[in-house]
Amino acid sequence: MNQGKHQSSTDSSGMACRVGSLLACPALLALVLFGAVGCGSNSGFKINNIDIGKGLSTLGHAKDALTQVSEPEEIALGQGIAANLLGSAPLLADAKVQNYVNKVGRWVSLHSERPDLPWTFAVLDDASTNAFAAPGGYIVITRGLLGKLNSEAELAGVLGHEIAHVLRRHHLLALQKSSGMSALKDGLSFVLTAKDQDTRFVKVVDAGTELYTRGLDKEDEFESDSMGAVLAARAGYDPYALASVLQTLQRQGKDDAGMAMLFRTHPSMADRLQRLEAAMSESFERLPPLPAIEDRFQHQLKGVARTGP
Amino acid sequence: MKSAGASWLLVLASVTGWGQCQELDGAGGSLVRATDLKAEPYTDARVLAVLAENLRVTVLSRSAGWLQVHAGDNSGWVKMFSVRWDSQASGPSGDTDGVRKLFNLATTGSSGSTVTTASRGLDEAKLLHPSPDPAALKVMQAYSVPASVARAFADEQGLKAQPLAYVKVVGGKS
């Protein structure tokens, strides 16, 4: 019944951009902007030595492995997992900050290959340092992590990392790996018939929540760092801001109790920075200087101290 | 002593509001590899010195992918990925980021740095035995903004979309 709503974006690995939303399709935008310039390459799909065609087929590959889960199922699973996250820590009671984080996140998501997911962001009123992505576009960041950031570009980089987990369906892949495709499908098949209290669905949702305590595949984390930096840059932000966040966390170290879970469930900051450096090669250096936007960030977050314990 | 060119750049950055330059307030680190020290934060800027691997540096600020550092008698810019930061574990000194103070982050009652299982805030136990809050999910969903609002928000600061393809992660899976 509700199935058609998000269907249009199901195949959005980049090729299926609608003409009216150029911004939502950076690859196409790149072709439009640079296609006529002639980049000294004999391939029409090579821009600044980046093979866009290859990037797109890589994206398509992950999706093919998961065609058995429909987008409405993915979204329903994400809503269930988000409800669990919200049961573990309350929403920050500050509509201005919640609204601000949603605007930054939504803007970044518009530069992804799945711009039409129901992207929704929230700040949890929690002192730990972490951020979580749930399938379908539900993303939360803790007040603790937000408080360690220095600019809107850093926030964009962090949200870009989480958005990438959703884009590449990393959690679905992990669930499939741990519980098997049939169990995943079995649980999800009940959600679209409005039986979301069905124990089989709850089981899959809880398995999806438990994933946060074990962490994702390390390669998926590296990939999300790389994609997060690209997404932030596409949105017009200083793309080095994500690396700056990782360096902040490296500086503050793993002795911080509030960072224990983050450090336990992710590759080391040194490894992440090394891989991010490799990913942020010459194509990033060719970008014009892009803003970090510190003033608006500081201004929007000013009231938060009064609400936190 | 930074070059006149770098100073000019900093002034330009602040005047135009393109506040890329982040003050880092003298935190320390060391170089992960032998590194060119540049006069300005650009790839083709003049090389002032070649700094040795493991050399200690004091970091002053960041501009895009570059950190402004003091290293011995030298000052200049190195690629940000060349620096491995010292861990400032449980040290309140140097904790001067403005926003962090605003958040009044709980540092817990204990002064020690020992991590106990009773960690503060959201932890594994709460995720292993979840209790969903569907009402909070509804509130969260109400905060979602349409694309048009996000575009207007980006326009406010003159954010300009950039064409950039995803990069294949080196050593990653296919």
Tab-separated table of C-alpha atoms in Angstrom:
chain	number	residue	atom	x	y	z
A	1	MET	CA	0.000	0.000	0.000
A	2	ASN	CA	2.651	2.392	1.012
A	3	GLN	CA	4.996	0.632	-1.284
A	4	GLY	CA	5.020	3.084	-4.141
A	5	LYS	CA	6.021	6.130	-2.168
A	6	HIS	CA	9.759	5.752	-2.301
A	7	GLN	CA	9.923	3.411	-5.212
A	8	SER	CA	11.220	6.078	-7.557
A	9	SER	CA	14.514	6.266	-5.796
A	10	THR	CA	15.055	2.540	-5.571
A	11	ASP	CA	17.388	2.522	-8.496
A	12	SER	CA	19.333	5.656	-7.865
A	13	SER	CA	22.859	4.509	-8.330
A	14	GLY	CA	23.534	7.672	-10.227
A	15	MET	CA	22.297	6.942	-13.707
A	16	ALA	CA	18.633	7.389	-12.961
A	17	CYS	CA	18.838	11.075	-12.152
A	18	ARG	CA	15.833	13.058	-13.028
A	19	VAL	CA	16.455	16.012	-15.256
A	20	GLY	CA	14.883	18.386	-12.799
A	21	SER	CA	17.295	17.642	-9.994
A	22	LEU	CA	20.757	18.285	-11.302
A	23	LEU	CA	22.031	19.077	-7.856
A	24	ALA	CA	20.975	15.691	-6.660
A	25	CYS	CA	23.173	14.065	-9.243
A	26	PRO	CA	26.727	15.274	-8.870
A	27	ALA	CA	28.083	12.894	-11.441
A	28	LEU	CA	25.767	14.291	-14.056
A	29	LEU	CA	26.515	17.804	-12.881
A	30	ALA	CA	30.201	17.065	-13.292
A	31	LEU	CA	29.639	15.924	-16.839
A	32	VAL	CA	27.659	19.049	-17.613
A	33	LEU	CA	30.280	21.345	-16.122
A	34	PHE	CA	33.383	19.677	-17.431
A	35	GLY	CA	32.161	17.591	-20.315
A	36	ALA	CA	32.953	20.217	-22.903
A	37	VAL	CA	36.280	21.285	-21.505
A	38	GLY	CA	38.178	18.221	-22.575
A	39	CYS	CA	40.199	16.812	-19.766
A	40	GLY	CA	42.955	15.383	-21.879
A	41	SER	CA	41.460	11.965	-21.592
A	42	ASN	CA	40.125	9.788	-24.351
A	43	SER	CA	37.257	8.637	-22.170
A	44	GLY	CA	34.128	10.720	-21.921
A	45	PHE	CA	33.571	9.397	-18.436
A	46	LYS	CA	36.897	10.458	-17.027
A	47	ILE	CA	36.922	13.731	-15.173
A	48	ASN	CA	40.149	14.861	-13.633
A	49	ASN	CA	41.322	11.289	-13.901
A	50	ILE	CA	38.415	9.995	-11.896
A	51	ASP	CA	36.545	7.282	-13.664
A	52	ILE	CA	32.966	8.166	-12.927
A	53	GLY	CA	31.597	5.226	-14.840
A	54	LYS	CA	33.578	2.880	-12.633
A	55	GLY	CA	32.327	4.596	-9.496
A	56	LEU	CA	28.780	4.137	-10.623
A	57	SER	CA	29.185	0.471	-11.386
A	58	THR	CA	30.745	-0.047	-7.979
A	59	LEU	CA	27.674	1.486	-6.433
A	60	GLY	CA	25.411	-0.715	-8.467
A	61	HIS	CA	27.258	-3.775	-7.297
A	62	ALA	CA	26.331	-3.399	-3.627
A	63	LYS	CA	22.741	-2.862	-4.483
A	64	ASP	CA	22.521	-5.957	-6.626
A	65	ALA	CA	23.538	-8.105	-3.702
A	66	LEU	CA	20.523	-6.812	-1.823
A	67	THR	CA	17.729	-6.573	-4.305
A	68	GLN	CA	15.786	-8.954	-2.135
A	69	VAL	CA	15.111	-6.190	0.389
A	70	SER	CA	12.790	-3.542	-0.936
A	71	GLU	CA	13.180	0.097	-0.050
A	72	PRO	CA	9.928	0.212	1.988
A	73	GLU	CA	11.210	-2.750	3.997
A	74	GLU	CA	14.552	-1.035	4.474
A	75	ILE	CA	12.794	2.107	5.718
A	76	ALA	CA	10.529	0.172	8.082
A	77	LEU	CA	13.527	-1.638	9.552
A	78	GLY	CA	15.304	1.688	9.998
A	79	GLN	CA	12.318	3.172	11.808
A	80	GLY	CA	12.271	0.223	14.184
A	81	ILE	CA	15.982	0.561	14.887
A	82	ALA	CA	15.690	4.351	15.302
A	83	ALA	CA	12.921	3.815	17.875
A	84	ASN	CA	15.306	1.529	19.773
A	85	LEU	CA	18.081	4.150	19.649
A	86	LEU	CA	15.637	6.746	20.965
A	87	GLY	CA	14.696	4.341	23.737
A	88	SER	CA	18.332	4.188	24.806
A	89	ALA	CA	18.821	7.956	25.068
A	90	PRO	CA	16.334	10.838	24.896
A	91	LEU	CA	16.133	13.425	22.143
A	92	LEU	CA	17.871	16.684	22.955
A	93	ALA	CA	15.029	19.007	23.964
A	94	ASP	CA	16.106	21.844	21.706
A	95	ALA	CA	14.057	22.274	18.542
A	96	LYS	CA	16.467	24.889	17.150
A	97	VAL	CA	19.449	22.525	17.273
A	98	GLN	CA	17.401	19.575	15.959
A	99	ASN	CA	16.224	21.725	13.072
A	100	TYR	CA	19.747	22.936	12.324
A	101	VAL	CA	21.215	19.416	12.240
A	102	ASN	CA	18.379	18.315	9.941
A	103	LYS	CA	19.097	21.145	7.507
A	104	VAL	CA	22.816	20.301	7.339
A	105	GLY	CA	22.133	16.583	6.967
A	106	ARG	CA	19.373	17.013	4.406
A	107	TRP	CA	21.570	19.321	2.323
A	108	VAL	CA	24.376	16.754	2.322
A	109	SER	CA	21.953	13.922	1.503
A	110	LEU	CA	20.763	15.828	-1.578
A	111	HIS	CA	24.200	15.246	-3.087
A	112	SER	CA	23.912	11.499	-2.752
A	113	GLU	CA	22.603	8.891	-5.153
A	114	ARG	CA	19.556	8.323	-2.913
A	115	PRO	CA	18.260	11.872	-2.401
A	116	ASP	CA	14.641	10.807	-1.985
A	117	LEU	CA	14.957	8.605	1.086
A	118	PRO	CA	13.109	9.986	4.136
A	119	TRP	CA	16.350	11.446	5.538
A	120	THR	CA	15.812	12.307	9.197
A	121	PHE	CA	18.403	13.445	11.723
A	122	ALA	CA	18.383	13.836	15.478
A	123	VAL	CA	20.606	14.808	18.373
A	124	LEU	CA	20.488	12.473	21.360
A	125	ASP	CA	20.821	14.112	24.751
A	126	ASP	CA	23.733	11.917	25.723
A	127	ALA	CA	27.255	12.707	26.859
A	128	SER	CA	28.896	9.802	25.038
A	129	THR	CA	30.671	10.430	21.735
A	130	ASN	CA	28.984	8.598	18.899
A	131	ALA	CA	26.751	8.701	15.859
A	132	PHE	CA	24.535	6.018	14.398
A	133	ALA	CA	22.920	5.395	11.037
A	134	ALA	CA	19.840	3.221	10.648
A	135	PRO	CA	18.662	1.847	7.284
A	136	GLY	CA	16.396	4.040	5.213
A	137	GLY	CA	17.962	7.338	6.268
A	138	TYR	CA	17.521	7.672	10.056
A	139	ILE	CA	20.641	9.164	11.612
A	140	VAL	CA	21.406	10.232	15.168
A	141	ILE	CA	24.393	11.993	16.679
A	142	THR	CA	25.027	12.357	20.389
A	143	ARG	CA	25.315	15.707	22.118
A	144	GLY	CA	28.767	14.528	23.209
A	145	LEU	CA	30.041	14.209	19.639
A	146	LEU	CA	28.317	17.400	18.502
A	147	GLY	CA	30.089	19.213	21.321
A	148	LYS	CA	33.490	18.129	20.030
A	149	LEU	CA	32.903	19.641	16.605
A	150	ASN	CA	34.136	23.075	15.562
A	151	SER	CA	32.230	23.891	12.404
A	152	GLU	CA	29.309	23.101	10.161
A	153	ALA	CA	31.731	21.420	7.741
A	154	GLU	CA	32.789	19.015	10.498
A	155	LEU	CA	29.131	18.239	11.185
A	156	ALA	CA	28.575	17.743	7.437
A	157	GLY	CA	31.516	15.324	7.320
A	158	VAL	CA	30.238	13.278	10.256
A	159	LEU	CA	26.700	13.169	8.849
A	160	GLY	CA	28.158	12.358	5.416
A	161	HIS	CA	29.903	9.334	6.939
A	162	GLU	CA	26.601	8.147	8.425
A	163	ILE	CA	24.700	8.907	5.206
A	164	ALA	CA	27.212	6.711	3.343
A	165	HIS	CA	26.367	3.761	5.626
A	166	VAL	CA	22.747	4.156	4.542
A	167	LEU	CA	23.585	4.660	0.848
A	168	ARG	CA	25.628	1.474	0.712
A	169	ARG	CA	23.220	-0.498	2.958
A	170	HIS	CA	26.083	-1.481	5.248
A	171	HIS	CA	23.793	-2.508	8.088
A	172	LEU	CA	21.684	-4.683	5.840
A	173	LEU	CA	24.847	-6.361	4.582
A	174	ALA	CA	25.986	-6.990	8.151
A	175	LEU	CA	22.591	-8.376	9.156
A	176	GLN	CA	22.559	-10.592	6.141
A	177	LYS	CA	26.012	-11.841	7.054
A	178	SER	CA	25.180	-12.545	10.687
A	179	SER	CA	21.674	-13.933	10.464
A	180	GLY	CA	21.371	-15.033	6.868
A	181	MET	CA	19.239	-13.636	4.110
A	182	SER	CA	16.255	-15.862	4.757
A	183	ALA	CA	16.007	-14.770	8.398
A	184	LEU	CA	16.282	-11.136	7.346
A	185	LYS	CA	13.627	-11.505	4.674
A	186	ASP	CA	11.420	-13.492	6.985
A	187	GLY	CA	11.444	-10.761	9.600
A	188	LEU	CA	11.002	-7.922	7.177
A	189	SER	CA	8.133	-9.530	5.331
A	190	PHE	CA	5.803	-8.756	8.215
A	191	VAL	CA	6.373	-5.063	8.439
A	192	LEU	CA	4.566	-4.101	5.278
A	193	THR	CA	1.429	-5.788	6.462
A	194	ALA	CA	1.355	-3.454	9.451
A	195	LYS	CA	2.206	-6.184	11.891
A	196	ASP	CA	5.170	-4.339	13.293
A	197	GLN	CA	4.638	-5.905	16.694
A	198	ASP	CA	5.145	-9.313	15.170
A	199	THR	CA	7.880	-11.016	17.136
A	200	ARG	CA	9.715	-12.020	13.993
A	201	PHE	CA	9.995	-8.382	12.901
A	202	VAL	CA	11.018	-7.290	16.397
A	203	LYS	CA	13.736	-9.927	16.302
A	204	VAL	CA	15.248	-8.452	13.141
A	205	VAL	CA	14.962	-4.900	14.491
A	206	ASP	CA	16.706	-5.902	17.707
A	207	ALA	CA	19.405	-7.743	15.770
A	208	GLY	CA	19.893	-4.547	13.761
A	209	THR	CA	20.222	-2.574	16.997
A	210	GLU	CA	22.668	-5.031	18.496
A	211	LEU	CA	24.918	-4.438	15.489
A	212	TYR	CA	25.933	-1.085	16.988
A	213	THR	CA	27.633	-2.878	19.859
A	214	ARG	CA	29.689	-5.037	17.517
A	215	GLY	CA	30.401	-2.577	14.770
A	216	LEU	CA	30.343	-2.906	11.028
A	217	ASP	CA	32.892	-4.366	8.652
A	218	LYS	CA	36.084	-2.304	8.890
A	219	GLU	CA	36.155	-1.805	5.144
A	220	ASP	CA	32.647	-0.361	5.345
A	221	GLU	CA	33.906	2.214	7.860
A	222	PHE	CA	36.815	3.199	5.599
A	223	GLU	CA	34.424	3.462	2.680
A	224	SER	CA	32.059	5.685	4.676
A	225	ASP	CA	34.924	8.003	5.640
A	226	SER	CA	35.880	8.361	2.002
A	227	MET	CA	32.306	8.862	0.830
A	228	GLY	CA	31.562	11.224	3.717
A	229	ALA	CA	34.406	13.512	2.645
A	230	VAL	CA	33.175	13.422	-0.960
A	231	LEU	CA	29.570	14.151	0.034
A	232	ALA	CA	30.624	17.095	2.225
A	233	ALA	CA	32.692	18.506	-0.645
A	234	ARG	CA	29.825	18.053	-3.102
A	235	ALA	CA	27.635	20.000	-0.676
A	236	GLY	CA	30.209	22.803	-0.800
A	237	TYR	CA	31.910	22.241	2.568
A	238	ASP	CA	35.610	22.019	3.419
A	239	PRO	CA	36.137	18.289	2.796
A	240	TYR	CA	39.090	18.042	5.186
A	241	ALA	CA	36.753	18.721	8.083
A	242	LEU	CA	35.973	15.010	8.518
A	243	ALA	CA	39.694	14.245	8.792
A	244	SER	CA	39.877	17.059	11.312
A	245	VAL	CA	37.182	15.364	13.413
A	246	LEU	CA	39.099	12.083	13.313
A	247	GLN	CA	42.226	13.950	14.428
A	248	THR	CA	40.271	15.576	17.268
A	249	LEU	CA	39.152	12.144	18.430
A	250	GLN	CA	42.701	10.821	18.050
A	251	ARG	CA	43.933	13.719	20.165
A	252	GLN	CA	41.386	13.141	22.894
A	253	GLY	CA	42.278	9.511	23.039
A	254	LYS	CA	40.545	6.322	23.957
A	255	ASP	CA	40.814	6.804	27.687
A	256	ASP	CA	37.695	8.913	27.547
A	257	ALA	CA	34.893	6.701	28.896
A	258	GLY	CA	32.362	8.405	26.635
A	259	MET	CA	34.345	7.324	23.585
A	260	ALA	CA	34.864	3.708	24.641
A	261	MET	CA	32.131	2.279	22.463
A	262	LEU	CA	33.106	4.342	19.432
A	263	PHE	CA	36.721	3.182	19.677
A	264	ARG	CA	35.739	-0.424	20.289
A	265	THR	CA	33.420	-0.632	17.294
A	266	HIS	CA	35.536	1.230	14.724
A	267	PRO	CA	39.006	0.837	13.214
A	268	SER	CA	41.703	2.901	14.947
A	269	MET	CA	41.837	6.604	14.195
A	270	ALA	CA	45.367	6.139	12.816
A	271	ASP	CA	44.130	3.525	10.354
A	272	ARG	CA	41.095	5.598	9.394
A	273	LEU	CA	43.241	8.676	8.785
A	274	GLN	CA	45.707	6.675	6.728
A	275	ARG	CA	42.947	5.283	4.544
A	276	LEU	CA	41.241	8.653	4.269
A	277	GLU	CA	44.495	10.252	3.173
A	278	ALA	CA	44.821	7.663	0.414
A	279	ALA	CA	41.234	8.372	-0.667
A	280	MET	CA	41.628	12.147	-0.573
A	281	SER	CA	44.175	12.299	-3.328
A	282	GLU	CA	44.589	14.826	-6.077
A	283	SER	CA	40.926	15.196	-6.949
A	284	PHE	CA	40.328	16.936	-3.630
A	285	GLU	CA	43.343	19.166	-4.068
A	286	ARG	CA	41.818	20.502	-7.264
A	287	LEU	CA	38.743	21.784	-5.446
A	288	PRO	CA	38.526	25.517	-4.811
A	289	PRO	CA	38.844	26.638	-1.180
A	290	LEU	CA	35.604	25.607	0.483
A	291	PRO	CA	34.162	27.099	3.669
A	292	ALA	CA	34.036	25.472	7.098
A	293	ILE	CA	31.257	27.782	8.361
A	294	GLU	CA	32.110	28.206	12.003
A	295	ASP	CA	29.957	31.229	12.849
A	296	ARG	CA	26.579	29.771	11.990
A	297	PHE	CA	27.555	26.536	13.731
A	298	GLN	CA	28.578	28.270	16.944
A	299	HIS	CA	25.529	30.485	16.845
A	300	GLN	CA	23.073	27.642	16.316
A	301	LEU	CA	24.513	25.559	19.129
A	302	LYS	CA	24.745	28.316	21.650
A	303	GLY	CA	21.739	27.355	23.708
A	304	VAL	CA	22.663	23.744	24.235
A	305	ALA	CA	24.599	24.142	27.475
A	306	ARG	CA	21.470	25.212	29.276
A	307	THR	CA	19.628	22.022	28.488
A	308	GLY	CA	22.282	19.421	29.172
A	309	PRO	CA	22.999	17.861	32.516
B	1	MET	CA	57.138	33.209	12.010
B	2	LYS	CA	54.673	32.779	9.215
B	3	SER	CA	55.195	34.321	5.837
B	4	ALA	CA	53.466	37.465	4.698
B	5	GLY	CA	51.605	35.394	2.148
B	6	ALA	CA	50.151	33.120	4.779
B	7	SER	CA	49.125	36.078	6.915
B	8	TRP	CA	47.399	37.630	3.977
B	9	LEU	CA	45.576	34.396	3.351
B	10	LEU	CA	44.355	34.256	6.931
B	11	VAL	CA	43.093	37.820	6.717
B	12	LEU	CA	41.345	37.028	3.466
B	13	ALA	CA	39.772	33.944	4.982
B	14	SER	CA	38.351	35.879	7.889
B	15	VAL	CA	37.190	38.802	5.785
B	16	THR	CA	35.364	36.649	3.280
B	17	GLY	CA	33.843	34.507	5.959
B	18	TRP	CA	35.416	31.461	4.403
B	19	GLY	CA	36.597	30.492	7.809
B	20	GLN	CA	38.584	27.488	6.819
B	21	CYS	CA	41.330	28.277	9.208
B	22	GLN	CA	40.726	26.524	12.460
B	23	GLU	CA	42.670	27.575	15.530
B	24	LEU	CA	44.213	24.561	17.194
B	25	ASP	CA	45.897	26.272	20.075
B	26	GLY	CA	49.281	24.648	20.209
B	27	ALA	CA	48.376	20.997	20.568
B	28	GLY	CA	51.291	18.703	19.843
B	29	GLY	CA	52.032	15.793	17.627
B	30	SER	CA	54.731	14.130	15.614
B	31	LEU	CA	55.314	13.513	11.935
B	32	VAL	CA	54.357	10.107	10.579
B	33	ARG	CA	56.853	10.506	7.724
B	34	ALA	CA	59.507	12.874	6.387
B	35	THR	CA	57.520	15.902	5.315
B	36	ASP	CA	57.989	19.099	3.326
B	37	LEU	CA	57.502	22.240	5.368
B	38	LYS	CA	55.859	24.773	3.053
B	39	ALA	CA	55.754	28.538	3.247
B	40	GLU	CA	52.050	28.531	2.481
B	41	PRO	CA	49.249	25.965	2.565
B	42	TYR	CA	49.516	25.000	-1.091
B	43	THR	CA	51.043	22.062	-2.920
B	44	ASP	CA	53.222	24.293	-5.091
B	45	ALA	CA	54.286	26.652	-2.301
B	46	ARG	CA	57.968	27.127	-1.539
B	47	VAL	CA	59.591	24.349	0.502
B	48	LEU	CA	61.221	25.848	3.606
B	49	ALA	CA	62.676	22.634	4.954
B	50	VAL	CA	62.280	18.897	4.865
B	51	LEU	CA	61.245	17.729	8.303
B	52	ALA	CA	62.311	14.322	9.547
B	53	GLU	CA	59.972	11.489	10.433
B	54	ASN	CA	58.910	11.469	14.094
B	55	LEU	CA	59.888	15.116	14.533
B	56	ARG	CA	57.841	16.856	17.228
B	57	VAL	CA	55.570	19.640	15.995
B	58	THR	CA	53.263	22.145	17.664
B	59	VAL	CA	50.103	22.725	15.667
B	60	LEU	CA	48.686	26.240	15.442
B	61	SER	CA	45.868	26.076	12.934
B	62	ARG	CA	44.389	24.242	9.977
B	63	SER	CA	43.628	25.493	6.489
B	64	ALA	CA	41.915	22.908	4.270
B	65	GLY	CA	44.306	19.922	4.144
B	66	TRP	CA	47.199	21.791	5.769
B	67	LEU	CA	48.318	22.348	9.344
B	68	GLN	CA	50.348	25.364	10.385
B	69	VAL	CA	53.105	24.121	12.684
B	70	HIS	CA	56.123	25.081	14.700
B	71	ALA	CA	58.901	22.516	14.405
B	72	GLY	CA	62.084	23.428	16.203
B	73	ASP	CA	63.202	26.730	14.748
B	74	ASN	CA	60.970	26.386	11.724
B	75	SER	CA	57.411	27.487	11.112
B	76	GLY	CA	55.249	26.723	8.142
B	77	TRP	CA	52.635	24.391	6.746
B	78	VAL	CA	52.590	20.594	6.471
B	79	LYS	CA	49.949	18.265	5.054
B	80	MET	CA	47.459	17.476	7.804
B	81	PHE	CA	47.754	13.743	7.267
B	82	SER	CA	51.486	13.932	8.022
B	83	VAL	CA	50.765	14.688	11.675
B	84	ARG	CA	49.878	12.090	14.260
B	85	TRP	CA	48.415	13.855	17.263
B	86	ASP	CA	49.486	13.206	20.805
B	87	SER	CA	46.725	11.732	22.854
B	88	GLN	CA	45.626	14.198	25.484
B	89	ALA	CA	44.080	11.453	27.564
B	90	SER	CA	42.040	12.823	30.459
B	91	GLY	CA	44.029	16.045	30.498
B	92	PRO	CA	41.830	19.092	30.878
B	93	SER	CA	44.626	21.349	29.687
B	94	GLY	CA	44.386	22.387	26.108
B	95	ASP	CA	40.694	21.707	26.164
B	96	THR	CA	39.854	25.142	24.885
B	97	ASP	CA	37.435	24.532	22.077
B	98	GLY	CA	34.699	27.063	22.581
B	99	VAL	CA	31.774	24.956	21.605
B	100	ARG	CA	32.828	22.131	23.828
B	101	LYS	CA	32.528	24.373	26.837
B	102	LEU	CA	29.089	25.441	25.766
B	103	PHE	CA	28.019	21.868	25.863
B	104	ASN	CA	29.127	21.544	29.432
B	105	LEU	CA	30.176	17.999	28.828
B	106	ALA	CA	30.034	15.863	31.878
B	107	THR	CA	33.484	14.686	32.784
B	108	THR	CA	32.003	12.376	35.371
B	109	GLY	CA	32.776	12.571	39.037
B	110	SER	CA	35.890	10.517	38.971
B	111	SER	CA	39.189	12.106	38.130
B	112	GLY	CA	40.803	8.897	37.009
B	113	SER	CA	40.844	7.712	33.449
B	114	THR	CA	39.902	4.117	34.193
B	115	VAL	CA	37.064	2.928	32.030
B	116	THR	CA	34.514	1.033	34.041
B	117	THR	CA	31.623	-0.986	32.735
B	118	ALA	CA	29.251	1.543	34.228
B	119	SER	CA	30.184	3.990	31.501
B	120	ARG	CA	28.208	7.142	31.231
B	121	GLY	CA	25.455	7.575	28.754
B	122	LEU	CA	24.442	5.383	25.903
B	123	ASP	CA	26.248	2.083	26.183
B	124	GLU	CA	26.167	-1.482	24.970
B	125	ALA	CA	23.729	-2.687	27.618
B	126	LYS	CA	21.020	-0.323	26.410
B	127	LEU	CA	21.438	-1.488	22.838
B	128	LEU	CA	21.595	-5.177	23.694
B	129	HIS	CA	18.296	-4.935	25.561
B	130	PRO	CA	16.466	-2.187	23.707
B	131	SER	CA	13.152	-0.699	24.670
B	132	PRO	CA	11.751	1.218	21.714
B	133	ASP	CA	10.327	4.701	22.078
B	134	PRO	CA	7.893	5.092	19.159
B	135	ALA	CA	6.648	8.442	20.480
B	136	ALA	CA	10.171	9.857	20.317
B	137	LEU	CA	10.483	8.524	16.773
B	138	LYS	CA	7.419	10.573	15.826
B	139	VAL	CA	9.021	13.680	17.319
B	140	MET	CA	12.246	12.927	15.431
B	141	GLN	CA	10.343	12.522	12.167
B	142	ALA	CA	8.709	15.896	12.690
B	143	TYR	CA	12.178	17.510	12.686
B	144	SER	CA	12.866	16.262	9.159
B	145	VAL	CA	13.057	19.068	6.605
B	146	PRO	CA	12.131	19.043	2.900
B	147	ALA	CA	14.786	19.470	0.220
B	148	SER	CA	13.628	23.002	-0.561
B	149	VAL	CA	14.321	24.115	3.005
B	150	ALA	CA	17.781	22.546	2.902
B	151	ARG	CA	18.582	24.355	-0.363
B	152	ALA	CA	17.531	27.710	1.070
B	153	PHE	CA	19.637	26.966	4.150
B	154	ALA	CA	22.689	26.301	1.944
B	155	ASP	CA	22.071	29.485	-0.034
B	156	GLU	CA	22.151	31.546	3.175
B	157	GLN	CA	25.887	30.879	3.438
B	158	GLY	CA	26.534	30.727	-0.278
B	159	LEU	CA	27.371	27.017	-0.224
B	160	LYS	CA	28.112	25.937	-3.773
B	161	ALA	CA	27.761	22.351	-4.938
B	162	GLN	CA	31.001	20.852	-6.257
B	163	PRO	CA	31.330	18.102	-8.843
B	164	LEU	CA	33.341	15.272	-7.337
B	165	ALA	CA	33.152	11.548	-7.960
B	166	TYR	CA	33.420	8.941	-5.236
B	167	VAL	CA	36.915	7.624	-4.783
B	168	LYS	CA	37.658	3.945	-4.698
B	169	VAL	CA	39.068	3.156	-1.282
B	170	VAL	CA	42.629	1.927	-1.641
B	171	GLY	CA	42.943	-1.626	-0.459
B	172	GLY	CA	39.195	-1.848	-0.043
B	173	LYS	CA	36.850	-4.499	-1.252
B	174	SER	CA	35.649	-4.374	-4.819
